[in-house]
mmCIF file with all atom_site columns, C-alpha atoms in Angstrom:
data_model
loop_
_atom_site.group_PDB
_atom_site.id
_atom_site.type_symbol
_atom_site.label_atom_id
_atom_site.label_alt_id
_atom_site.label_comp_id
_atom_site.label_asym_id
_atom_site.label_entity_id
_atom_site.label_seq_id
_atom_site.pdbx_PDB_ins_code
_atom_site.Cartn_x
_atom_site.Cartn_y
_atom_site.Cartn_z
_atom_site.occupancy
_atom_site.B_iso_or_equiv
_atom_site.pdbx_formal_charge
_atom_site.auth_seq_id
_atom_site.auth_comp_id
_atom_site.auth_asym_id
_atom_site.auth_atom_id
_atom_site.pdbx_PDB_model_num
ATOM 1   C CA . MET A 1 1   ? -26.056 23.233 -166.955 1.00 0.00 ? 998  MET A CA 1
ATOM 2   C CA . LYS A 1 2   ? -29.293 21.308 -166.567 1.00 0.00 ? 999  LYS A CA 1
ATOM 3   C CA . LYS A 1 3   ? -31.466 24.400 -167.071 1.00 0.00 ? 1000 LYS A CA 1
ATOM 4   C CA . ILE A 1 4   ? -29.341 25.563 -170.046 1.00 0.00 ? 1001 ILE A CA 1
ATOM 5   C CA . LEU A 1 5   ? -29.922 22.215 -171.799 1.00 0.00 ? 1002 LEU A CA 1
ATOM 6   C CA . LEU A 1 6   ? -33.627 22.271 -170.949 1.00 0.00 ? 1003 LEU A CA 1
ATOM 7   C CA . LEU A 1 7   ? -33.873 25.776 -172.403 1.00 0.00 ? 1004 LEU A CA 1
ATOM 8   C CA . LEU A 1 8   ? -32.074 24.627 -175.546 1.00 0.00 ? 1005 LEU A CA 1
ATOM 9   C CA . PHE A 1 9   ? -34.467 21.666 -175.876 1.00 0.00 ? 1006 PHE A CA 1
ATOM 10  C CA . SER A 1 10  ? -37.413 24.151 -175.587 1.00 0.00 ? 1007 SER A CA 1
ATOM 11  C CA . ILE A 1 11  ? -35.939 26.588 -177.982 1.00 0.00 ? 1008 ILE A CA 1
ATOM 12  C CA . PHE A 1 12  ? -35.198 23.900 -180.541 1.00 0.00 ? 1009 PHE A CA 1
ATOM 13  C CA . LEU A 1 13  ? -38.734 22.606 -180.372 1.00 0.00 ? 1010 LEU A CA 1
ATOM 14  C CA . LEU A 1 14  ? -40.104 26.162 -180.681 1.00 0.00 ? 1011 LEU A CA 1
ATOM 15  C CA . SER A 1 15  ? -37.871 26.588 -183.709 1.00 0.00 ? 1012 SER A CA 1
ATOM 16  C CA . PHE A 1 16  ? -39.919 24.353 -185.868 1.00 0.00 ? 1013 PHE A CA 1
ATOM 17  C CA . VAL A 1 17  ? -43.506 23.848 -184.762 1.00 0.00 ? 1014 VAL A CA 1
ATOM 18  C CA . GLY A 1 18  ? -46.712 25.883 -184.477 1.00 0.00 ? 1015 GLY A CA 1
ATOM 19  C CA . TYR A 1 19  ? -50.432 25.599 -184.936 1.00 0.00 ? 1016 TYR A CA 1
ATOM 20  C CA . ASN A 1 20  ? -53.297 27.091 -187.024 1.00 0.00 ? 1017 ASN A CA 1
ATOM 21  C CA . PRO A 1 21  ? -56.460 27.063 -184.840 1.00 0.00 ? 1018 PRO A CA 1
ATOM 22  C CA . ASN A 1 22  ? -58.693 28.168 -187.782 1.00 0.00 ? 1019 ASN A CA 1
ATOM 23  C CA . SER A 1 23  ? -57.897 25.256 -190.032 1.00 0.00 ? 1020 SER A CA 1
ATOM 24  C CA . GLU A 1 24  ? -60.606 22.606 -190.648 1.00 0.00 ? 1021 GLU A CA 1
ATOM 25  C CA . LYS A 1 25  ? -59.175 19.122 -190.732 1.00 0.00 ? 1022 LYS A CA 1
ATOM 26  C CA . PRO A 1 26  ? -55.808 20.230 -192.204 1.00 0.00 ? 1023 PRO A CA 1
ATOM 27  C CA . LYS A 1 27  ? -53.323 17.806 -193.677 1.00 0.00 ? 1024 LYS A CA 1
ATOM 28  C CA . TYR A 1 28  ? -50.564 18.088 -191.103 1.00 0.00 ? 1025 TYR A CA 1
ATOM 29  C CA . PHE A 1 29  ? -47.030 18.364 -192.258 1.00 0.00 ? 1026 PHE A CA 1
ATOM 30  C CA . GLU A 1 30  ? -45.075 15.116 -192.607 1.00 0.00 ? 1027 GLU A CA 1
ATOM 31  C CA . GLY A 1 31  ? -41.620 14.906 -194.123 1.00 0.00 ? 1028 GLY A CA 1
ATOM 32  C CA . GLN A 1 32  ? -38.045 16.307 -193.879 1.00 0.00 ? 1029 GLN A CA 1
ATOM 33  C CA . ILE A 1 33  ? -36.656 19.795 -193.891 1.00 0.00 ? 1030 ILE A CA 1
ATOM 34  C CA . THR A 1 34  ? -33.064 20.902 -194.136 1.00 0.00 ? 1031 THR A CA 1
ATOM 35  C CA . TYR A 1 35  ? -31.725 24.038 -192.536 1.00 0.00 ? 1032 TYR A CA 1
ATOM 36  C CA . ASP A 1 36  ? -28.428 26.046 -192.554 1.00 0.00 ? 1033 ASP A CA 1
ATOM 37  C CA . ILE A 1 37  ? -27.264 27.324 -189.202 1.00 0.00 ? 1034 ILE A CA 1
ATOM 38  C CA . GLU A 1 38  ? -25.274 30.512 -188.690 1.00 0.00 ? 1035 GLU A CA 1
ATOM 39  C CA . TYR A 1 39  ? -23.757 32.073 -185.507 1.00 0.00 ? 1036 TYR A CA 1
ATOM 40  C CA . ALA A 1 40  ? -23.053 35.719 -184.620 1.00 0.00 ? 1037 ALA A CA 1
ATOM 41  C CA . PRO A 1 41  ? -20.980 35.707 -181.403 1.00 0.00 ? 1038 PRO A CA 1
ATOM 42  C CA . TYR A 1 42  ? -21.264 38.703 -179.071 1.00 0.00 ? 1039 TYR A CA 1
ATOM 43  C CA . GLU A 1 43  ? -17.569 38.506 -178.136 1.00 0.00 ? 1040 GLU A CA 1
ATOM 44  C CA . LYS A 1 44  ? -14.376 38.012 -180.123 1.00 0.00 ? 1041 LYS A CA 1
ATOM 45  C CA . ARG A 1 45  ? -13.321 35.022 -177.926 1.00 0.00 ? 1042 ARG A CA 1
ATOM 46  C CA . PHE A 1 46  ? -16.117 33.008 -179.676 1.00 0.00 ? 1043 PHE A CA 1
ATOM 47  C CA . LYS A 1 47  ? -15.482 32.269 -183.312 1.00 0.00 ? 1044 LYS A CA 1
ATOM 48  C CA . ALA A 1 48  ? -18.431 31.355 -185.553 1.00 0.00 ? 1045 ALA A CA 1
ATOM 49  C CA . GLU A 1 49  ? -16.603 28.726 -187.541 1.00 0.00 ? 1046 GLU A CA 1
ATOM 50  C CA . LYS A 1 50  ? -15.427 26.931 -184.365 1.00 0.00 ? 1047 LYS A CA 1
ATOM 51  C CA . ILE A 1 51  ? -18.984 26.996 -182.998 1.00 0.00 ? 1048 ILE A CA 1
ATOM 52  C CA . LYS A 1 52  ? -20.167 25.332 -186.178 1.00 0.00 ? 1049 LYS A CA 1
ATOM 53  C CA . LYS A 1 53  ? -17.668 22.487 -185.812 1.00 0.00 ? 1050 LYS A CA 1
ATOM 54  C CA . HIS A 1 54  ? -18.939 21.779 -182.289 1.00 0.00 ? 1051 HIS A CA 1
ATOM 55  C CA . LEU A 1 55  ? -22.661 22.579 -182.574 1.00 0.00 ? 1052 LEU A CA 1
ATOM 56  C CA . GLY A 1 56  ? -23.356 22.236 -186.266 1.00 0.00 ? 1053 GLY A CA 1
ATOM 57  C CA . SER A 1 57  ? -23.825 24.221 -189.416 1.00 0.00 ? 1054 SER A CA 1
ATOM 58  C CA . LYS A 1 58  ? -26.580 22.128 -190.886 1.00 0.00 ? 1055 LYS A CA 1
ATOM 59  C CA . MET A 1 59  ? -29.728 20.576 -189.323 1.00 0.00 ? 1056 MET A CA 1
ATOM 60  C CA . VAL A 1 60  ? -32.067 17.932 -190.815 1.00 0.00 ? 1057 VAL A CA 1
ATOM 61  C CA . LEU A 1 61  ? -35.489 17.708 -189.334 1.00 0.00 ? 1058 LEU A CA 1
ATOM 62  C CA . THR A 1 62  ? -37.573 14.578 -189.814 1.00 0.00 ? 1059 THR A CA 1
ATOM 63  C CA . PHE A 1 63  ? -41.189 15.135 -188.643 1.00 0.00 ? 1060 PHE A CA 1
ATOM 64  C CA . LYS A 1 64  ? -44.333 12.947 -188.261 1.00 0.00 ? 1061 LYS A CA 1
ATOM 65  C CA . ASP A 1 65  ? -47.457 13.296 -186.054 1.00 0.00 ? 1062 ASP A CA 1
ATOM 66  C CA . GLY A 1 66  ? -45.729 15.746 -183.668 1.00 0.00 ? 1063 GLY A CA 1
ATOM 67  C CA . ASP A 1 67  ? -42.706 13.521 -183.083 1.00 0.00 ? 1064 ASP A CA 1
ATOM 68  C CA . TYR A 1 68  ? -39.404 14.493 -184.596 1.00 0.00 ? 1065 TYR A CA 1
ATOM 69  C CA . LYS A 1 69  ? -35.779 13.617 -185.060 1.00 0.00 ? 1066 LYS A CA 1
ATOM 70  C CA . LYS A 1 70  ? -33.181 16.493 -185.510 1.00 0.00 ? 1067 LYS A CA 1
ATOM 71  C CA . GLU A 1 71  ? -29.708 15.671 -186.810 1.00 0.00 ? 1068 GLU A CA 1
ATOM 72  C CA . TYR A 1 72  ? -26.941 18.224 -186.510 1.00 0.00 ? 1069 TYR A CA 1
ATOM 73  C CA . PHE A 1 73  ? -23.967 18.079 -188.807 1.00 0.00 ? 1070 PHE A CA 1
ATOM 74  C CA . ALA A 1 74  ? -20.541 19.834 -188.807 1.00 0.00 ? 1071 ALA A CA 1
ATOM 75  C CA . PRO A 1 75  ? -19.299 21.684 -191.929 1.00 0.00 ? 1072 PRO A CA 1
ATOM 76  C CA . ASP A 1 76  ? -17.376 18.588 -192.988 1.00 0.00 ? 1073 ASP A CA 1
ATOM 77  C CA . GLY A 1 77  ? -20.564 16.447 -192.853 1.00 0.00 ? 1074 GLY A CA 1
ATOM 78  C CA . LYS A 1 78  ? -19.788 14.776 -189.485 1.00 0.00 ? 1075 LYS A CA 1
ATOM 79  C CA . LEU A 1 79  ? -22.853 13.959 -187.422 1.00 0.00 ? 1076 LEU A CA 1
ATOM 80  C CA . LEU A 1 80  ? -22.535 15.767 -184.105 1.00 0.00 ? 1077 LEU A CA 1
ATOM 81  C CA . GLN A 1 81  ? -25.715 15.076 -182.270 1.00 0.00 ? 1078 GLN A CA 1
ATOM 82  C CA . VAL A 1 82  ? -29.228 13.667 -182.578 1.00 0.00 ? 1079 VAL A CA 1
ATOM 83  C CA . ARG A 1 83  ? -32.271 14.858 -180.737 1.00 0.00 ? 1080 ARG A CA 1
ATOM 84  C CA . ALA A 1 84  ? -35.590 13.013 -180.743 1.00 0.00 ? 1081 ALA A CA 1
ATOM 85  C CA . LEU A 1 85  ? -39.042 13.857 -179.280 1.00 0.00 ? 1082 LEU A CA 1
ATOM 86  C CA . ASN A 1 86  ? -41.313 10.951 -178.305 1.00 0.00 ? 1083 ASN A CA 1
ATOM 87  C CA . LEU A 1 87  ? -44.663 12.325 -177.376 1.00 0.00 ? 1084 LEU A CA 1
ATOM 88  C CA . LYS A 1 88  ? -46.036 8.946  -176.194 1.00 0.00 ? 1085 LYS A CA 1
ATOM 89  C CA . GLU A 1 89  ? -43.196 8.611  -173.703 1.00 0.00 ? 1086 GLU A CA 1
ATOM 90  C CA . GLU A 1 90  ? -43.381 12.422 -172.933 1.00 0.00 ? 1087 GLU A CA 1
ATOM 91  C CA . LYS A 1 91  ? -39.597 12.576 -173.285 1.00 0.00 ? 1088 LYS A CA 1
ATOM 92  C CA . THR A 1 92  ? -36.942 14.182 -175.470 1.00 0.00 ? 1089 THR A CA 1
ATOM 93  C CA . TYR A 1 93  ? -33.719 12.270 -176.044 1.00 0.00 ? 1090 TYR A CA 1
ATOM 94  C CA . LEU A 1 94  ? -30.209 13.469 -176.893 1.00 0.00 ? 1091 LEU A CA 1
ATOM 95  C CA . LYS A 1 95  ? -27.267 11.537 -178.298 1.00 0.00 ? 1092 LYS A CA 1
ATOM 96  C CA . LEU A 1 96  ? -23.874 13.200 -178.748 1.00 0.00 ? 1093 LEU A CA 1
ATOM 97  C CA . HIS A 1 97  ? -21.361 11.794 -181.150 1.00 0.00 ? 1094 HIS A CA 1
ATOM 98  C CA . ASP A 1 98  ? -18.586 11.460 -178.535 1.00 0.00 ? 1095 ASP A CA 1
ATOM 99  C CA . SER A 1 99  ? -20.611 9.872  -175.764 1.00 0.00 ? 1096 SER A CA 1
ATOM 100 C CA . ASP A 1 100 ? -22.420 6.514  -175.291 1.00 0.00 ? 1097 ASP A CA 1
ATOM 101 C CA . THR A 1 101 ? -24.774 8.113  -172.788 1.00 0.00 ? 1098 THR A CA 1
ATOM 102 C CA . ILE A 1 102 ? -28.344 8.872  -173.853 1.00 0.00 ? 1099 ILE A CA 1
ATOM 103 C CA . PHE A 1 103 ? -29.637 12.063 -172.163 1.00 0.00 ? 1100 PHE A CA 1
ATOM 104 C CA . TRP A 1 104 ? -33.276 12.683 -171.696 1.00 0.00 ? 1101 TRP A CA 1
ATOM 105 C CA . PHE A 1 105 ? -35.729 15.097 -170.085 1.00 0.00 ? 1102 PHE A CA 1
ATOM 106 C CA . ASP A 1 106 ? -39.343 15.051 -169.036 1.00 0.00 ? 1103 ASP A CA 1
ATOM 107 C CA . ILE A 1 107 ? -41.388 17.405 -171.241 1.00 0.00 ? 1104 ILE A CA 1
ATOM 108 C CA . THR A 1 108 ? -44.151 17.675 -168.565 1.00 0.00 ? 1105 THR A CA 1
ATOM 109 C CA . LYS A 1 109 ? -41.882 19.537 -166.187 1.00 0.00 ? 1106 LYS A CA 1
ATOM 110 C CA . ASN A 1 110 ? -41.548 23.296 -166.583 1.00 0.00 ? 1107 ASN A CA 1
ATOM 111 C CA . GLU A 1 111 ? -38.366 24.970 -165.306 1.00 0.00 ? 1108 GLU A CA 1
ATOM 112 C CA . SER A 1 112 ? -38.573 28.133 -167.440 1.00 0.00 ? 1109 SER A CA 1
ATOM 113 C CA . PHE A 1 113 ? -41.286 30.626 -168.470 1.00 0.00 ? 1110 PHE A CA 1
ATOM 114 C CA . THR A 1 114 ? -41.882 31.843 -172.024 1.00 0.00 ? 1111 THR A CA 1
ATOM 115 C CA . LYS A 1 115 ? -44.116 34.627 -173.061 1.00 0.00 ? 1112 LYS A CA 1
ATOM 116 C CA . PHE A 1 116 ? -44.823 35.569 -176.669 1.00 0.00 ? 1113 PHE A CA 1
ATOM 117 C CA . GLU A 1 117 ? -46.354 38.132 -179.086 1.00 0.00 ? 1114 GLU A CA 1
ATOM 118 C CA . ILE A 1 118 ? -47.442 37.935 -182.717 1.00 0.00 ? 1115 ILE A CA 1
ATOM 119 C CA . LEU A 1 119 ? -45.867 40.263 -185.110 1.00 0.00 ? 1116 LEU A CA 1
ATOM 120 C CA . LYS A 1 120 ? -46.638 41.228 -188.774 1.00 0.00 ? 1117 LYS A CA 1
ATOM 121 C CA . ASP A 1 121 ? -46.673 38.243 -191.221 1.00 0.00 ? 1118 ASP A CA 1
ATOM 122 C CA . SER A 1 122 ? -43.725 37.705 -193.562 1.00 0.00 ? 1119 SER A CA 1
ATOM 123 C CA . THR A 1 123 ? -42.561 35.251 -196.249 1.00 0.00 ? 1120 THR A CA 1
ATOM 124 C CA . VAL A 1 124 ? -39.656 32.798 -196.156 1.00 0.00 ? 1121 VAL A CA 1
ATOM 125 C CA . PHE A 1 125 ? -38.691 30.342 -198.934 1.00 0.00 ? 1122 PHE A CA 1
ATOM 126 C CA . ASN A 1 126 ? -41.936 31.465 -200.825 1.00 0.00 ? 1123 ASN A CA 1
ATOM 127 C CA . TYR A 1 127 ? -44.054 30.298 -197.836 1.00 0.00 ? 1124 TYR A CA 1
ATOM 128 C CA . PRO A 1 128 ? -46.299 32.875 -196.061 1.00 0.00 ? 1125 PRO A CA 1
ATOM 129 C CA . CYS A 1 129 ? -45.427 32.831 -192.401 1.00 0.00 ? 1126 CYS A CA 1
ATOM 130 C CA . LYS A 1 130 ? -46.773 34.050 -189.093 1.00 0.00 ? 1127 LYS A CA 1
ATOM 131 C CA . VAL A 1 131 ? -44.029 35.812 -187.040 1.00 0.00 ? 1128 VAL A CA 1
ATOM 132 C CA . VAL A 1 132 ? -43.926 35.071 -183.336 1.00 0.00 ? 1129 VAL A CA 1
ATOM 133 C CA . LYS A 1 133 ? -41.467 36.762 -180.965 1.00 0.00 ? 1130 LYS A CA 1
ATOM 134 C CA . THR A 1 134 ? -40.713 35.024 -177.630 1.00 0.00 ? 1131 THR A CA 1
ATOM 135 C CA . ASN A 1 135 ? -39.045 35.938 -174.295 1.00 0.00 ? 1132 ASN A CA 1
ATOM 136 C CA . THR A 1 136 ? -37.898 33.152 -172.076 1.00 0.00 ? 1133 THR A CA 1
ATOM 137 C CA . THR A 1 137 ? -36.942 33.732 -168.381 1.00 0.00 ? 1134 THR A CA 1
ATOM 138 C CA . MET A 1 138 ? -34.913 31.244 -166.471 1.00 0.00 ? 1135 MET A CA 1
ATOM 139 C CA . THR A 1 139 ? -32.520 31.006 -163.553 1.00 0.00 ? 1136 THR A CA 1
ATOM 140 C CA . ILE A 1 140 ? -29.030 29.701 -164.067 1.00 0.00 ? 1137 ILE A CA 1
ATOM 141 C CA . LYS A 1 141 ? -26.756 28.716 -161.256 1.00 0.00 ? 1138 LYS A CA 1
ATOM 142 C CA . ASN A 1 142 ? -23.616 29.979 -162.996 1.00 0.00 ? 1139 ASN A CA 1
ATOM 143 C CA . PHE A 1 143 ? -25.202 33.441 -162.823 1.00 0.00 ? 1140 PHE A CA 1
ATOM 144 C CA . SER A 1 144 ? -25.587 33.327 -159.017 1.00 0.00 ? 1141 SER A CA 1
ATOM 145 C CA . ASN A 1 145 ? -29.224 32.151 -159.418 1.00 0.00 ? 1142 ASN A CA 1
ATOM 146 C CA . GLU A 1 146 ? -30.095 35.401 -161.187 1.00 0.00 ? 1143 GLU A CA 1
ATOM 147 C CA . SER A 1 147 ? -32.846 35.381 -163.808 1.00 0.00 ? 1144 SER A CA 1
ATOM 148 C CA . VAL A 1 148 ? -31.826 35.612 -167.403 1.00 0.00 ? 1145 VAL A CA 1
ATOM 149 C CA . ASP A 1 149 ? -34.120 36.769 -170.207 1.00 0.00 ? 1146 ASP A CA 1
ATOM 150 C CA . LEU A 1 150 ? -33.485 35.403 -173.726 1.00 0.00 ? 1147 LEU A CA 1
ATOM 151 C CA . ASP A 1 151 ? -35.345 36.584 -176.851 1.00 0.00 ? 1148 ASP A CA 1
ATOM 152 C CA . ALA A 1 152 ? -36.075 34.782 -180.071 1.00 0.00 ? 1149 ALA A CA 1
ATOM 153 C CA . MET A 1 153 ? -38.167 35.188 -183.211 1.00 0.00 ? 1150 MET A CA 1
ATOM 154 C CA . TYR A 1 154 ? -39.733 32.395 -185.297 1.00 0.00 ? 1151 TYR A CA 1
ATOM 155 C CA . LEU A 1 155 ? -41.359 32.473 -188.752 1.00 0.00 ? 1152 LEU A CA 1
ATOM 156 C CA . TYR A 1 156 ? -43.931 29.671 -188.937 1.00 0.00 ? 1153 TYR A CA 1
ATOM 157 C CA . ALA A 1 157 ? -45.136 28.487 -192.359 1.00 0.00 ? 1154 ALA A CA 1
ATOM 158 C CA . ILE A 1 158 ? -48.922 28.690 -192.570 1.00 0.00 ? 1155 ILE A CA 1
ATOM 159 C CA . ASP A 1 159 ? -49.000 25.997 -195.271 1.00 0.00 ? 1156 ASP A CA 1
ATOM 160 C CA . LEU A 1 160 ? -47.049 23.476 -193.166 1.00 0.00 ? 1157 LEU A CA 1
ATOM 161 C CA . PRO A 1 161 ? -49.460 22.991 -190.222 1.00 0.00 ? 1158 PRO A CA 1
ATOM 162 C CA . ILE A 1 162 ? -49.307 20.827 -187.161 1.00 0.00 ? 1159 ILE A CA 1
ATOM 163 C CA . ASN A 1 163 ? -51.836 19.903 -184.416 1.00 0.00 ? 1160 ASN A CA 1
ATOM 164 C CA . ALA A 1 164 ? -51.569 21.834 -181.118 1.00 0.00 ? 1161 ALA A CA 1
ATOM 165 C CA . ALA A 1 165 ? -53.252 18.938 -179.363 1.00 0.00 ? 1162 ALA A CA 1
ATOM 166 C CA . TRP A 1 166 ? -50.130 16.842 -179.833 1.00 0.00 ? 1163 TRP A CA 1
ATOM 167 C CA . TYR A 1 167 ? -48.362 19.142 -177.314 1.00 0.00 ? 1164 TYR A CA 1
ATOM 168 C CA . GLU A 1 168 ? -51.016 19.528 -174.634 1.00 0.00 ? 1165 GLU A CA 1
ATOM 169 C CA . ASN A 1 169 ? -48.704 17.925 -172.044 1.00 0.00 ? 1166 ASN A CA 1
ATOM 170 C CA . TYR A 1 170 ? -45.525 19.653 -173.176 1.00 0.00 ? 1167 TYR A CA 1
ATOM 171 C CA . TYR A 1 171 ? -45.252 22.160 -170.271 1.00 0.00 ? 1168 TYR A CA 1
ATOM 172 C CA . GLU A 1 172 ? -41.553 22.863 -170.394 1.00 0.00 ? 1169 GLU A CA 1
ATOM 173 C CA . GLY A 1 173 ? -41.155 26.527 -171.593 1.00 0.00 ? 1170 GLY A CA 1
ATOM 174 C CA . ASN A 1 174 ? -44.963 26.820 -171.703 1.00 0.00 ? 1171 ASN A CA 1
ATOM 175 C CA . PHE A 1 175 ? -44.834 25.095 -175.084 1.00 0.00 ? 1172 PHE A CA 1
ATOM 176 C CA . ASN A 1 176 ? -48.300 23.745 -174.707 1.00 0.00 ? 1173 ASN A CA 1
ATOM 177 C CA . GLU A 1 177 ? -49.466 27.342 -174.990 1.00 0.00 ? 1174 GLU A CA 1
ATOM 178 C CA . ILE A 1 178 ? -46.912 28.404 -177.591 1.00 0.00 ? 1175 ILE A CA 1
ATOM 179 C CA . ALA A 1 179 ? -48.092 25.525 -179.887 1.00 0.00 ? 1176 ALA A CA 1
ATOM 180 C CA . LYS A 1 180 ? -51.488 27.212 -180.146 1.00 0.00 ? 1177 LYS A CA 1
ATOM 181 C CA . VAL A 1 181 ? -50.043 30.452 -181.521 1.00 0.00 ? 1178 VAL A CA 1
ATOM 182 C CA . GLY A 1 182 ? -47.914 29.519 -184.512 1.00 0.00 ? 1179 GLY A CA 1
ATOM 183 C CA . GLU A 1 183 ? -49.105 28.547 -187.969 1.00 0.00 ? 1180 GLU A CA 1
ATOM 184 C CA . GLY A 1 184 ? -46.876 25.593 -188.718 1.00 0.00 ? 1181 GLY A CA 1
ATOM 185 C CA . ILE A 1 185 ? -43.267 24.522 -189.155 1.00 0.00 ? 1182 ILE A CA 1
ATOM 186 C CA . ALA A 1 186 ? -40.758 27.275 -188.575 1.00 0.00 ? 1183 ALA A CA 1
ATOM 187 C CA . LEU A 1 187 ? -38.701 28.049 -191.542 1.00 0.00 ? 1184 LEU A CA 1
ATOM 188 C CA . LEU A 1 188 ? -36.606 30.700 -189.979 1.00 0.00 ? 1185 LEU A CA 1
ATOM 189 C CA . SER A 1 189 ? -35.542 31.024 -186.360 1.00 0.00 ? 1186 SER A CA 1
ATOM 190 C CA . ILE A 1 190 ? -33.426 33.769 -184.843 1.00 0.00 ? 1187 ILE A CA 1
ATOM 191 C CA . ILE A 1 191 ? -32.339 32.915 -181.288 1.00 0.00 ? 1188 ILE A CA 1
ATOM 192 C CA . LYS A 1 192 ? -30.480 35.291 -179.114 1.00 0.00 ? 1189 LYS A CA 1
ATOM 193 C CA . GLY A 1 193 ? -28.631 33.068 -176.716 1.00 0.00 ? 1190 GLY A CA 1
ATOM 194 C CA . LEU A 1 194 ? -26.233 33.801 -173.799 1.00 0.00 ? 1191 LEU A CA 1
ATOM 195 C CA . TYR A 1 195 ? -23.020 34.117 -175.988 1.00 0.00 ? 1192 TYR A CA 1
ATOM 196 C CA . TRP A 1 196 ? -24.221 34.352 -179.575 1.00 0.00 ? 1193 TRP A CA 1
ATOM 197 C CA . GLU A 1 197 ? -27.143 34.846 -181.859 1.00 0.00 ? 1194 GLU A CA 1
ATOM 198 C CA . GLN A 1 198 ? -28.068 31.737 -183.808 1.00 0.00 ? 1195 GLN A CA 1
ATOM 199 C CA . THR A 1 199 ? -29.969 31.768 -187.116 1.00 0.00 ? 1196 THR A CA 1
ATOM 200 C CA . ILE A 1 200 ? -31.625 28.630 -188.481 1.00 0.00 ? 1197 ILE A CA 1
ATOM 201 C CA . LYS A 1 201 ? -32.899 29.081 -192.030 1.00 0.00 ? 1198 LYS A CA 1
ATOM 202 C CA . VAL A 1 202 ? -34.555 26.560 -194.266 1.00 0.00 ? 1199 VAL A CA 1
ATOM 203 C CA . THR A 1 203 ? -32.851 25.360 -197.486 1.00 0.00 ? 1200 THR A CA 1
ATOM 204 C CA . SER A 1 204 ? -35.190 22.616 -198.606 1.00 0.00 ? 1201 SER A CA 1
ATOM 205 C CA . VAL A 1 205 ? -38.608 21.213 -197.835 1.00 0.00 ? 1202 VAL A CA 1
ATOM 206 C CA . ASN A 1 206 ? -39.528 17.655 -198.705 1.00 0.00 ? 1203 ASN A CA 1
ATOM 207 C CA . LYS A 1 207 ? -43.131 16.511 -198.037 1.00 0.00 ? 1204 LYS A CA 1
ATOM 208 C CA . ARG A 1 208 ? -43.106 12.696 -197.831 1.00 0.00 ? 1205 ARG A CA 1
ATOM 209 C CA . LYS A 1 209 ? -44.203 9.761  -195.843 1.00 0.00 ? 1206 LYS A CA 1
ATOM 210 C CA . VAL A 1 210 ? -41.985 9.143  -192.812 1.00 0.00 ? 1207 VAL A CA 1
ATOM 211 C CA . LYS A 1 211 ? -41.501 5.692  -191.202 1.00 0.00 ? 1208 LYS A CA 1
ATOM 212 C CA . ARG A 1 212 ? -41.590 5.568  -187.420 1.00 0.00 ? 1209 ARG A CA 1
ATOM 213 C CA . SER A 1 213 ? -38.144 4.021  -187.416 1.00 0.00 ? 1210 SER A CA 1
ATOM 214 C CA . GLU A 1 214 ? -36.817 7.297  -188.935 1.00 0.00 ? 1211 GLU A CA 1
ATOM 215 C CA . LEU A 1 215 ? -37.752 9.173  -185.718 1.00 0.00 ? 1212 LEU A CA 1
ATOM 216 C CA . THR A 1 216 ? -35.890 7.104  -183.215 1.00 0.00 ? 1213 THR A CA 1
ATOM 217 C CA . ILE A 1 217 ? -32.351 7.203  -181.773 1.00 0.00 ? 1214 ILE A CA 1
ATOM 218 C CA . LYS A 1 218 ? -30.598 3.867  -181.917 1.00 0.00 ? 1215 LYS A CA 1
ATOM 219 C CA . ILE A 1 219 ? -29.930 2.954  -178.253 1.00 0.00 ? 1216 ILE A CA 1
ATOM 220 C CA . ASP A 1 220 ? -27.669 0.071  -177.315 1.00 0.00 ? 1217 ASP A CA 1
ATOM 221 C CA . LYS A 1 221 ? -29.205 -2.073 -174.607 1.00 0.00 ? 1218 LYS A CA 1
ATOM 222 C CA . ASP A 1 222 ? -26.137 -1.388 -172.391 1.00 0.00 ? 1219 ASP A CA 1
ATOM 223 C CA . ALA A 1 223 ? -26.096 2.313  -173.064 1.00 0.00 ? 1220 ALA A CA 1
ATOM 224 C CA . PRO A 1 224 ? -26.371 4.451  -169.895 1.00 0.00 ? 1221 PRO A CA 1
ATOM 225 C CA . LEU A 1 225 ? -29.424 6.793  -169.600 1.00 0.00 ? 1222 LEU A CA 1
ATOM 226 C CA . LYS A 1 226 ? -29.173 10.109 -167.708 1.00 0.00 ? 1223 LYS A CA 1
ATOM 227 C CA . GLU A 1 227 ? -31.947 12.487 -166.909 1.00 0.00 ? 1224 GLU A CA 1
ATOM 228 C CA . LEU A 1 228 ? -31.332 16.246 -167.506 1.00 0.00 ? 1225 LEU A CA 1
#
């Protein structure tokens, strides 16, 4: 379970950031982006609408200086979970709607390996994008410690750049290397998971100033913390 959650964290981060090494002093993206999320289960026992109720059909990304907050909403508008990356603390935090516990993991630890290749450029939401295909290898105890390969594809907007140096210590999933390949915020992600294919597609882009307070998860002083 730990490695599955770590993989999801890595995939979710891969699903919206990249870097343009040829840019000269670019104005890095800051603002908020909204996405729709669709699921295509591999087996009939998994229903797309039920998955949406538990994992979300909409995601709102708030982004500034490499840090982010991602909020996942059910079809009825209910907030299901919040994820936040704090680069200064080198941690990612997770808060579920039905638990007081705050989960976190150390981004400097690497428990999976991701390789990638650059495909032909494309366009999403009128943004020119670099297309990056990834393959992540990890070992899951539920699979008798056998290695599992998971594929994904991300379309990074060249005109929504970020700085790869922000992620130099983000070793989980080899993201410190992945960050040097993309061209910016990913506007379309197609992730082939263990039980279904997930598609995360942009519906709106809002470039604006973001307050640091918008990037944090509200943590009660008595809330339990648990490392993943």
